[in-house]
């Protein structure tokens, strides 16, 4: 924003950014107005925080047609003009400079979700939750549930949407049964059970008939922790063939905890 508005701060001058052809090209808008522009662009997924460069933004593929003049967008004038305090200036007062861009993007995502549901923004997440997200930068849903204000229900409803902002892209899809275990002791057990069934899907020699367990069956095993082959056999979705194929490996995992 300092470059766009032509503000020659010591950091801008030190890095030679005052010599860029884009220096001061956006002088007609104030800093709060430019902050509102970027906030709306992040809300439309045109720019995202760069997870590898704190405080930096990068353009998404959706922004390329606009950049080339092939498409246009219309921003809310009432947001761009006259805003007494922008999200970015508020964010700057709440977190370290390196986390400002991410916190601003998280707030933009929260605003979009709240507007879509017709609820106040704090119903999605309060500021303190977004601040902790920006500071801790969780990389998985399991890590996210350790953040203050995020329980199982909110993780299921909003976790992926905010994790996409933090990671700067799409989040690997996990079945609902696995997402419900996020942050719980059963979660790593589920993951190891899943790895074992993939390795044994065609038997130890790799030549057998393909077999697998559904996510809901793996969730049952991870939660109930059967201790014998008989207990495992009696779980819904197992039966004789799957117990014979996976039983010993599953019980080893459960014993190890």
mmCIF file of N, CA and C in Angstrom, residues 94-218:
data_model
loop_
_atom_site.group_PDB
_atom_site.id
_atom_site.type_symbol
_atom_site.label_atom_id
_atom_site.label_comp_id
_atom_site.label_asym_id
_atom_site.label_seq_id
_atom_site.Cartn_x
_atom_site.Cartn_y
_atom_site.Cartn_z
ATOM 1 N N UNK A 94 -3.403 -5.525 16.240
ATOM 2 C CA UNK A 94 -3.697 -6.761 16.970
ATOM 3 C C UNK A 94 -2.591 -7.803 16.889
ATOM 4 N N UNK A 95 -1.793 -7.787 15.832
ATOM 5 C CA UNK A 95 -0.758 -8.808 15.642
ATOM 6 C C UNK A 95 0.526 -8.158 15.157
ATOM 7 N N UNK A 96 1.600 -8.947 15.144
ATOM 8 C CA UNK A 96 2.867 -8.470 14.598
ATOM 9 C C UNK A 96 2.718 -8.198 13.105
ATOM 10 N N UNK A 97 3.585 -7.365 12.574
ATOM 11 C CA UNK A 97 3.494 -6.953 11.173
ATOM 12 C C UNK A 97 3.493 -8.146 10.221
ATOM 13 N N UNK A 98 4.258 -9.182 10.554
ATOM 14 C CA UNK A 98 4.360 -10.331 9.655
ATOM 15 C C UNK A 98 3.051 -11.116 9.555
ATOM 16 N N UNK A 99 2.145 -10.908 10.516
ATOM 17 C CA UNK A 99 0.880 -11.645 10.516
ATOM 18 C C UNK A 99 -0.304 -10.802 10.052
ATOM 19 N N UNK A 100 -0.059 -9.535 9.712
ATOM 20 C CA UNK A 100 -1.155 -8.627 9.363
ATOM 21 C C UNK A 100 -1.908 -9.100 8.129
ATOM 22 N N UNK A 101 -1.184 -9.456 7.062
ATOM 23 C CA UNK A 101 -1.844 -9.857 5.814
ATOM 24 C C UNK A 101 -2.717 -11.087 6.024
ATOM 25 N N UNK A 102 -2.204 -12.051 6.786
ATOM 26 C CA UNK A 102 -2.982 -13.267 7.021
ATOM 27 C C UNK A 102 -4.213 -12.974 7.861
ATOM 28 N N UNK A 103 -4.071 -12.180 8.912
ATOM 29 C CA UNK A 103 -5.230 -11.859 9.744
ATOM 30 C C UNK A 103 -6.282 -11.109 8.936
ATOM 31 N N UNK A 104 -5.849 -10.207 8.070
ATOM 32 C CA UNK A 104 -6.794 -9.482 7.221
ATOM 33 C C UNK A 104 -7.537 -10.439 6.300
ATOM 34 N N UNK A 105 -6.821 -11.419 5.748
ATOM 35 C CA UNK A 105 -7.458 -12.405 4.867
ATOM 36 C C UNK A 105 -8.430 -13.289 5.641
ATOM 37 N N UNK A 106 -8.065 -13.662 6.853
ATOM 38 C CA UNK A 106 -8.960 -14.476 7.681
ATOM 39 C C UNK A 106 -10.235 -13.710 8.004
ATOM 40 N N UNK A 107 -10.104 -12.418 8.267
ATOM 41 C CA UNK A 107 -11.292 -11.600 8.549
ATOM 42 C C UNK A 107 -12.171 -11.471 7.311
ATOM 43 N N UNK A 108 -11.546 -11.378 6.143
ATOM 44 C CA UNK A 108 -12.328 -11.305 4.904
ATOM 45 C C UNK A 108 -13.105 -12.595 4.680
ATOM 46 N N UNK A 109 -12.474 -13.734 4.936
ATOM 47 C CA UNK A 109 -13.167 -15.012 4.793
ATOM 48 C C UNK A 109 -14.311 -15.113 5.814
ATOM 49 N N UNK A 110 -14.067 -14.660 7.026
ATOM 50 C CA UNK A 110 -15.122 -14.675 8.045
ATOM 51 C C UNK A 110 -16.306 -13.808 7.624
ATOM 52 N N UNK A 111 -16.021 -12.641 7.075
ATOM 53 C CA UNK A 111 -17.093 -11.739 6.646
ATOM 54 C C UNK A 111 -17.946 -12.389 5.563
ATOM 55 N N UNK A 112 -17.301 -13.028 4.598
ATOM 56 C CA UNK A 112 -18.049 -13.678 3.516
ATOM 57 C C UNK A 112 -18.937 -14.799 4.051
ATOM 58 N N UNK A 113 -18.401 -15.603 4.954
ATOM 59 C CA UNK A 113 -19.183 -16.699 5.527
ATOM 60 C C UNK A 113 -20.351 -16.167 6.345
ATOM 61 N N UNK A 114 -20.100 -15.117 7.120
ATOM 62 C CA UNK A 114 -21.158 -14.544 7.952
ATOM 63 C C UNK A 114 -22.265 -13.940 7.096
ATOM 64 N N UNK A 115 -21.876 -13.227 6.032
ATOM 65 C CA UNK A 115 -22.875 -12.630 5.144
ATOM 66 C C UNK A 115 -23.694 -13.704 4.446
ATOM 67 N N UNK A 116 -23.047 -14.787 4.038
ATOM 68 C CA UNK A 116 -23.762 -15.870 3.358
ATOM 69 C C UNK A 116 -24.777 -16.537 4.280
ATOM 70 N N UNK A 117 -24.479 -16.559 5.568
ATOM 71 C CA UNK A 117 -25.365 -17.208 6.534
ATOM 72 C C UNK A 117 -26.306 -16.231 7.217
ATOM 73 N N UNK A 118 -26.095 -14.937 6.992
ATOM 74 C CA UNK A 118 -26.950 -13.931 7.607
ATOM 75 C C UNK A 118 -26.769 -13.829 9.111
ATOM 76 N N UNK A 119 -25.522 -13.987 9.574
ATOM 77 C CA UNK A 119 -25.242 -13.916 11.009
ATOM 78 C C UNK A 119 -24.116 -12.910 11.244
ATOM 79 N N UNK A 120 -23.986 -12.387 12.475
ATOM 80 C CA UNK A 120 -22.853 -11.505 12.781
ATOM 81 C C UNK A 120 -21.532 -12.253 12.640
ATOM 82 N N UNK A 121 -20.474 -11.517 12.328
ATOM 83 C CA UNK A 121 -19.170 -12.148 12.093
ATOM 84 C C UNK A 121 -18.683 -12.933 13.305
ATOM 85 N N UNK A 122 -18.945 -12.426 14.512
ATOM 86 C CA UNK A 122 -18.430 -13.105 15.704
ATOM 87 C C UNK A 122 -19.054 -14.479 15.911
ATOM 88 N N UNK A 123 -20.210 -14.729 15.277
ATOM 89 C CA UNK A 123 -20.843 -16.041 15.390
ATOM 90 C C UNK A 123 -19.983 -17.091 14.687
ATOM 91 N N UNK A 124 -19.328 -16.691 13.599
ATOM 92 C CA UNK A 124 -18.412 -17.615 12.908
ATOM 93 C C UNK A 124 -17.200 -17.864 13.804
ATOM 94 N N UNK A 125 -16.421 -16.835 14.052
ATOM 95 C CA UNK A 125 -15.314 -16.893 15.010
ATOM 96 C C UNK A 125 -15.098 -15.498 15.575
ATOM 97 N N UNK A 126 -14.784 -15.355 16.857
ATOM 98 C CA UNK A 126 -14.422 -14.046 17.397
ATOM 99 C C UNK A 126 -13.021 -13.644 16.958
ATOM 100 N N UNK A 127 -12.699 -12.374 17.120
ATOM 101 C CA UNK A 127 -11.382 -11.877 16.719
ATOM 102 C C UNK A 127 -10.245 -12.659 17.360
ATOM 103 N N UNK A 128 -10.383 -12.990 18.652
ATOM 104 C CA UNK A 128 -9.268 -13.648 19.344
ATOM 105 C C UNK A 128 -8.934 -15.004 18.716
ATOM 106 N N UNK A 129 -9.949 -15.665 18.145
ATOM 107 C CA UNK A 129 -9.690 -16.941 17.476
ATOM 108 C C UNK A 129 -8.911 -16.717 16.186
ATOM 109 N N UNK A 130 -9.313 -15.700 15.414
ATOM 110 C CA UNK A 130 -8.602 -15.403 14.167
ATOM 111 C C UNK A 130 -7.176 -14.944 14.446
ATOM 112 N N UNK A 131 -6.995 -14.179 15.510
ATOM 113 C CA UNK A 131 -5.653 -13.716 15.874
ATOM 114 C C UNK A 131 -4.748 -14.907 16.184
ATOM 115 N N UNK A 132 -5.283 -15.867 16.940
ATOM 116 C CA UNK A 132 -4.486 -17.053 17.270
ATOM 117 C C UNK A 132 -4.192 -17.881 16.027
ATOM 118 N N UNK A 133 -5.151 -17.952 15.094
ATOM 119 C CA UNK A 133 -4.900 -18.640 13.820
ATOM 120 C C UNK A 133 -3.736 -17.986 13.080
ATOM 121 N N UNK A 134 -3.762 -16.656 13.009
ATOM 122 C CA UNK A 134 -2.725 -15.931 12.271
ATOM 123 C C UNK A 134 -1.358 -16.112 12.913
ATOM 124 N N UNK A 135 -1.328 -16.195 14.226
ATOM 125 C CA UNK A 135 -0.052 -16.326 14.931
ATOM 126 C C UNK A 135 0.486 -17.755 14.896
ATOM 127 N N UNK A 136 -0.386 -18.737 15.065
ATOM 128 C CA UNK A 136 0.062 -20.134 15.131
ATOM 129 C C UNK A 136 0.141 -20.804 13.766
ATOM 130 N N UNK A 137 -0.644 -20.298 12.805
ATOM 131 C CA UNK A 137 -0.645 -20.834 11.440
ATOM 132 C C UNK A 137 -0.745 -22.365 11.410
ATOM 133 N N UNK A 138 -1.845 -22.930 11.882
ATOM 134 C CA UNK A 138 -1.999 -24.392 11.847
ATOM 135 C C UNK A 138 -1.944 -24.906 10.422
ATOM 136 N N UNK A 139 -1.376 -26.099 10.245
ATOM 137 C CA UNK A 139 -1.226 -26.687 8.912
ATOM 138 C C UNK A 139 -2.244 -27.786 8.647
ATOM 139 N N UNK A 140 -2.917 -28.259 9.698
ATOM 140 C CA UNK A 140 -3.891 -29.337 9.543
ATOM 141 C C UNK A 140 -5.108 -29.042 10.403
ATOM 142 N N UNK A 141 -6.197 -29.767 10.154
ATOM 143 C CA UNK A 141 -7.393 -29.627 10.980
ATOM 144 C C UNK A 141 -7.112 -30.082 12.404
ATOM 145 N N UNK A 142 -6.269 -31.085 12.581
ATOM 146 C CA UNK A 142 -5.923 -31.546 13.926
ATOM 147 C C UNK A 142 -5.242 -30.437 14.717
ATOM 148 N N UNK A 143 -4.368 -29.682 14.076
ATOM 149 C CA UNK A 143 -3.705 -28.571 14.750
ATOM 150 C C UNK A 143 -4.677 -27.427 15.001
ATOM 151 N N UNK A 144 -5.624 -27.243 14.106
ATOM 152 C CA UNK A 144 -6.557 -26.125 14.231
ATOM 153 C C UNK A 144 -7.467 -26.265 15.448
ATOM 154 N N UNK A 145 -7.851 -27.484 15.786
ATOM 155 C CA UNK A 145 -8.792 -27.657 16.894
ATOM 156 C C UNK A 145 -8.154 -27.317 18.238
ATOM 157 N N UNK A 146 -6.843 -27.171 18.288
ATOM 158 C CA UNK A 146 -6.187 -26.756 19.520
ATOM 159 C C UNK A 146 -6.256 -25.263 19.764
ATOM 160 N N UNK A 147 -6.819 -24.517 18.821
ATOM 161 C CA UNK A 147 -6.914 -23.062 18.943
ATOM 162 C C UNK A 147 -8.150 -22.686 19.747
ATOM 163 N N UNK A 148 -8.017 -21.697 20.604
ATOM 164 C CA UNK A 148 -9.107 -21.239 21.454
ATOM 165 C C UNK A 148 -10.322 -20.833 20.619
ATOM 166 N N UNK A 149 -11.481 -21.368 20.960
ATOM 167 C CA UNK A 149 -12.708 -21.007 20.255
ATOM 168 C C UNK A 149 -13.097 -21.959 19.146
ATOM 169 N N UNK A 150 -12.278 -22.974 18.872
ATOM 170 C CA UNK A 150 -12.590 -23.938 17.811
ATOM 171 C C UNK A 150 -12.876 -25.296 18.435
ATOM 172 N N UNK A 151 -14.140 -25.690 18.408
ATOM 173 C CA UNK A 151 -14.544 -27.013 18.855
ATOM 174 C C UNK A 151 -14.858 -27.891 17.668
ATOM 175 N N UNK A 152 -15.342 -29.078 17.941
ATOM 176 C CA UNK A 152 -15.609 -30.037 16.867
ATOM 177 C C UNK A 152 -16.637 -29.509 15.881
ATOM 178 N N UNK A 153 -17.690 -28.859 16.379
ATOM 179 C CA UNK A 153 -18.753 -28.383 15.490
ATOM 180 C C UNK A 153 -18.252 -27.272 14.572
ATOM 181 N N UNK A 154 -17.532 -26.302 15.133
ATOM 182 C CA UNK A 154 -17.038 -25.201 14.299
ATOM 183 C C UNK A 154 -15.932 -25.671 13.363
ATOM 184 N N UNK A 155 -15.165 -26.638 13.804
ATOM 185 C CA UNK A 155 -14.143 -27.189 12.912
ATOM 186 C C UNK A 155 -14.802 -27.826 11.700
ATOM 187 N N UNK A 156 -15.870 -28.566 11.928
ATOM 188 C CA UNK A 156 -16.589 -29.214 10.832
ATOM 189 C C UNK A 156 -17.209 -28.181 9.903
ATOM 190 N N UNK A 157 -17.741 -27.089 10.480
ATOM 191 C CA UNK A 157 -18.440 -26.079 9.679
ATOM 192 C C UNK A 157 -17.489 -25.154 8.927
ATOM 193 N N UNK A 158 -16.401 -24.748 9.588
ATOM 194 C CA UNK A 158 -15.569 -23.684 9.023
ATOM 195 C C UNK A 158 -14.088 -24.033 8.860
ATOM 196 N N UNK A 159 -13.649 -25.142 9.426
ATOM 197 C CA UNK A 159 -12.216 -25.423 9.458
ATOM 198 C C UNK A 159 -11.536 -25.387 8.108
ATOM 199 N N UNK A 160 -12.097 -26.083 7.134
ATOM 200 C CA UNK A 160 -11.463 -26.158 5.815
ATOM 201 C C UNK A 160 -11.386 -24.789 5.155
ATOM 202 N N UNK A 161 -12.441 -23.978 5.313
ATOM 203 C CA UNK A 161 -12.469 -22.658 4.672
ATOM 204 C C UNK A 161 -11.338 -21.770 5.180
ATOM 205 N N UNK A 162 -11.070 -21.816 6.482
ATOM 206 C CA UNK A 162 -10.011 -20.973 7.037
ATOM 207 C C UNK A 162 -8.634 -21.592 6.824
ATOM 208 N N UNK A 163 -8.554 -22.913 6.815
ATOM 209 C CA UNK A 163 -7.269 -23.560 6.558
ATOM 210 C C UNK A 163 -6.802 -23.276 5.133
ATOM 211 N N UNK A 164 -7.730 -23.157 4.194
ATOM 212 C CA UNK A 164 -7.375 -22.798 2.817
ATOM 213 C C UNK A 164 -6.701 -21.433 2.774
ATOM 214 N N UNK A 165 -7.198 -20.494 3.585
ATOM 215 C CA UNK A 165 -6.598 -19.159 3.634
ATOM 216 C C UNK A 165 -5.183 -19.243 4.205
ATOM 217 N N UNK A 166 -5.016 -19.999 5.270
ATOM 218 C CA UNK A 166 -3.709 -20.106 5.926
ATOM 219 C C UNK A 166 -2.682 -20.780 5.019
ATOM 220 N N UNK A 167 -3.102 -21.838 4.327
ATOM 221 C CA UNK A 167 -2.179 -22.602 3.482
ATOM 222 C C UNK A 167 -2.013 -21.991 2.099
ATOM 223 N N UNK A 168 -2.876 -21.045 1.754
ATOM 224 C CA UNK A 168 -2.786 -20.413 0.447
ATOM 225 C C UNK A 168 -3.257 -21.285 -0.685
ATOM 226 N N UNK A 169 -4.130 -22.239 -0.405
ATOM 227 C CA UNK A 169 -4.643 -23.114 -1.460
ATOM 228 C C UNK A 169 -5.597 -24.138 -0.898
ATOM 229 N N UNK A 170 -6.007 -25.058 -1.766
ATOM 230 C CA UNK A 170 -6.986 -26.066 -1.376
ATOM 231 C C UNK A 170 -6.414 -27.010 -0.325
ATOM 232 N N UNK A 171 -7.285 -27.482 0.545
ATOM 233 C CA UNK A 171 -6.912 -28.415 1.603
ATOM 234 C C UNK A 171 -7.238 -29.827 1.140
ATOM 235 N N UNK A 172 -6.328 -30.754 1.418
ATOM 236 C CA UNK A 172 -6.596 -32.152 1.068
ATOM 237 C C UNK A 172 -7.912 -32.598 1.681
ATOM 238 N N UNK A 173 -8.727 -33.243 0.864
ATOM 239 C CA UNK A 173 -10.040 -33.665 1.334
ATOM 240 C C UNK A 173 -9.912 -34.856 2.276
ATOM 241 N N UNK A 174 -10.646 -34.806 3.369
ATOM 242 C CA UNK A 174 -10.704 -35.926 4.307
ATOM 243 C C UNK A 174 -12.159 -36.311 4.479
ATOM 244 N N UNK A 175 -12.454 -37.594 4.607
ATOM 245 C CA UNK A 175 -13.847 -38.008 4.779
ATOM 246 C C UNK A 175 -14.427 -37.427 6.061
ATOM 247 N N UNK A 176 -15.742 -37.187 6.098
ATOM 248 C CA UNK A 176 -16.374 -36.625 7.301
ATOM 249 C C UNK A 176 -16.060 -37.416 8.565
ATOM 250 N N UNK A 177 -15.985 -38.749 8.443
ATOM 251 C CA UNK A 177 -15.692 -39.569 9.625
ATOM 252 C C UNK A 177 -14.342 -39.203 10.223
ATOM 253 N N UNK A 178 -13.347 -38.914 9.365
ATOM 254 C CA UNK A 178 -12.017 -38.524 9.860
ATOM 255 C C UNK A 178 -12.041 -37.112 10.420
ATOM 256 N N UNK A 179 -12.756 -36.189 9.776
ATOM 257 C CA UNK A 179 -12.801 -34.810 10.250
ATOM 258 C C UNK A 179 -13.406 -34.725 11.647
ATOM 259 N N UNK A 180 -14.353 -35.605 11.946
ATOM 260 C CA UNK A 180 -14.986 -35.582 13.268
ATOM 261 C C UNK A 180 -14.026 -36.010 14.376
ATOM 262 N N UNK A 181 -12.933 -36.648 14.015
ATOM 263 C CA UNK A 181 -11.949 -37.082 15.006
ATOM 264 C C UNK A 181 -10.840 -36.059 15.210
ATOM 265 N N UNK A 182 -10.843 -34.973 14.453
ATOM 266 C CA UNK A 182 -9.746 -34.005 14.484
ATOM 267 C C UNK A 182 -9.475 -33.533 15.910
ATOM 268 N N UNK A 183 -8.208 -33.588 16.288
ATOM 269 C CA UNK A 183 -7.806 -33.130 17.602
ATOM 270 C C UNK A 183 -8.028 -34.125 18.723
ATOM 271 N N UNK A 184 -8.639 -35.261 18.438
ATOM 272 C CA UNK A 184 -8.908 -36.265 19.468
ATOM 273 C C UNK A 184 -7.846 -37.368 19.442
ATOM 274 N N UNK A 185 -7.769 -38.126 20.535
ATOM 275 C CA UNK A 185 -6.767 -39.197 20.622
ATOM 276 C C UNK A 185 -6.956 -40.241 19.526
ATOM 277 N N UNK A 186 -8.205 -40.404 19.081
ATOM 278 C CA UNK A 186 -8.486 -41.420 18.064
ATOM 279 C C UNK A 186 -7.992 -41.019 16.678
ATOM 280 N N UNK A 187 -7.690 -39.739 16.465
ATOM 281 C CA UNK A 187 -7.316 -39.264 15.127
ATOM 282 C C UNK A 187 -6.052 -39.937 14.591
ATOM 283 N N UNK A 188 -4.933 -39.928 15.336
ATOM 284 C CA UNK A 188 -3.735 -40.589 14.792
ATOM 285 C C UNK A 188 -3.913 -42.096 14.634
ATOM 286 N N UNK A 189 -4.752 -42.701 15.480
ATOM 287 C CA UNK A 189 -5.019 -44.135 15.337
ATOM 288 C C UNK A 189 -5.754 -44.395 14.029
ATOM 289 N N UNK A 190 -6.747 -43.553 13.723
ATOM 290 C CA UNK A 190 -7.474 -43.663 12.450
ATOM 291 C C UNK A 190 -6.490 -43.599 11.288
ATOM 292 N N UNK A 191 -5.573 -42.636 11.334
ATOM 293 C CA UNK A 191 -4.622 -42.464 10.233
ATOM 294 C C UNK A 191 -3.750 -43.706 10.050
ATOM 295 N N UNK A 192 -3.321 -44.303 11.143
ATOM 296 C CA UNK A 192 -2.476 -45.499 11.051
ATOM 297 C C UNK A 192 -3.279 -46.709 10.568
ATOM 298 N N UNK A 193 -4.539 -46.796 10.995
ATOM 299 C CA UNK A 193 -5.402 -47.870 10.495
ATOM 300 C C UNK A 193 -5.597 -47.738 8.989
ATOM 301 N N UNK A 194 -5.779 -46.498 8.543
ATOM 302 C CA UNK A 194 -5.975 -46.262 7.115
ATOM 303 C C UNK A 194 -4.726 -46.645 6.327
ATOM 304 N N UNK A 195 -3.559 -46.293 6.848
ATOM 305 C CA UNK A 195 -2.305 -46.657 6.183
ATOM 306 C C UNK A 195 -2.153 -48.177 6.099
ATOM 307 N N UNK A 196 -2.521 -48.858 7.181
ATOM 308 C CA UNK A 196 -2.396 -50.316 7.207
ATOM 309 C C UNK A 196 -3.324 -50.978 6.200
ATOM 310 N N UNK A 197 -4.546 -50.468 6.086
ATOM 311 C CA UNK A 197 -5.481 -51.095 5.152
ATOM 312 C C UNK A 197 -5.073 -50.843 3.704
ATOM 313 N N UNK A 198 -4.473 -49.690 3.433
ATOM 314 C CA UNK A 198 -3.972 -49.429 2.080
ATOM 315 C C UNK A 198 -2.842 -50.404 1.749
ATOM 316 N N UNK A 199 -1.941 -50.605 2.708
ATOM 317 C CA UNK A 199 -0.807 -51.510 2.486
ATOM 318 C C UNK A 199 -1.256 -52.956 2.290
ATOM 319 N N UNK A 200 -2.380 -53.323 2.926
ATOM 320 C CA UNK A 200 -2.853 -54.713 2.860
ATOM 321 C C UNK A 200 -4.073 -54.879 1.963
ATOM 322 N N UNK A 201 -4.379 -53.858 1.173
ATOM 323 C CA UNK A 201 -5.615 -53.893 0.377
ATOM 324 C C UNK A 201 -5.668 -55.090 -0.573
ATOM 325 N N UNK A 202 -4.512 -55.582 -1.011
ATOM 326 C CA UNK A 202 -4.465 -56.787 -1.856
ATOM 327 C C UNK A 202 -3.669 -57.909 -1.183
ATOM 328 N N UNK A 203 -3.657 -57.883 0.135
ATOM 329 C CA UNK A 203 -2.977 -58.933 0.881
ATOM 330 C C UNK A 203 -1.498 -58.663 1.047
ATOM 331 N N UNK A 204 -0.845 -59.474 1.842
ATOM 332 C CA UNK A 204 0.580 -59.277 2.108
ATOM 333 C C UNK A 204 1.439 -59.466 0.865
ATOM 334 N N UNK A 205 0.989 -60.344 -0.050
ATOM 335 C CA UNK A 205 1.779 -60.573 -1.268
ATOM 336 C C UNK A 205 1.369 -59.670 -2.422
ATOM 337 N N UNK A 206 0.344 -58.850 -2.208
ATOM 338 C CA UNK A 206 -0.101 -57.915 -3.235
ATOM 339 C C UNK A 206 -0.876 -58.536 -4.370
ATOM 340 N N UNK A 207 -1.281 -59.796 -4.235
ATOM 341 C CA UNK A 207 -1.957 -60.502 -5.325
ATOM 342 C C UNK A 207 -3.398 -60.871 -4.991
ATOM 343 N N UNK A 208 -3.849 -60.558 -3.790
ATOM 344 C CA UNK A 208 -5.185 -60.952 -3.366
ATOM 345 C C UNK A 208 -6.278 -60.044 -3.903
ATOM 346 N N UNK A 209 -7.514 -60.437 -3.643
ATOM 347 C CA UNK A 209 -8.669 -59.628 -4.022
ATOM 348 C C UNK A 209 -8.650 -58.316 -3.244
ATOM 349 N N UNK A 210 -8.989 -57.233 -3.935
ATOM 350 C CA UNK A 210 -8.963 -55.920 -3.286
ATOM 351 C C UNK A 210 -10.026 -55.841 -2.191
ATOM 352 N N UNK A 211 -9.611 -55.395 -1.012
ATOM 353 C CA UNK A 211 -10.521 -55.179 0.110
ATOM 354 C C UNK A 211 -10.178 -53.857 0.781
ATOM 355 N N UNK A 212 -11.187 -53.191 1.322
ATOM 356 C CA UNK A 212 -10.945 -51.971 2.086
ATOM 357 C C UNK A 212 -12.051 -51.812 3.115
ATOM 358 N N UNK A 213 -11.829 -50.927 4.065
ATOM 359 C CA UNK A 213 -12.829 -50.600 5.082
ATOM 360 C C UNK A 213 -13.331 -49.185 4.834
ATOM 361 N N UNK A 214 -14.585 -48.940 5.114
ATOM 362 C CA UNK A 214 -15.140 -47.603 4.940
ATOM 363 C C UNK A 214 -14.594 -46.680 6.027
ATOM 364 N N UNK A 215 -14.589 -45.360 5.780
ATOM 365 C CA UNK A 215 -14.155 -44.420 6.821
ATOM 366 C C UNK A 215 -14.930 -44.576 8.125
ATOM 367 N N UNK A 216 -16.233 -44.855 8.029
ATOM 368 C CA UNK A 216 -17.022 -44.997 9.258
ATOM 369 C C UNK A 216 -16.595 -46.232 10.052
ATOM 370 N N UNK A 217 -16.191 -47.294 9.348
ATOM 371 C CA UNK A 217 -15.700 -48.487 10.045
ATOM 372 C C UNK A 217 -14.371 -48.200 10.739
ATOM 373 N N UNK A 218 -13.465 -47.503 10.050
ATOM 374 C CA UNK A 218 -12.192 -47.139 10.672
ATOM 375 C C UNK A 218 -12.419 -46.241 11.884
#
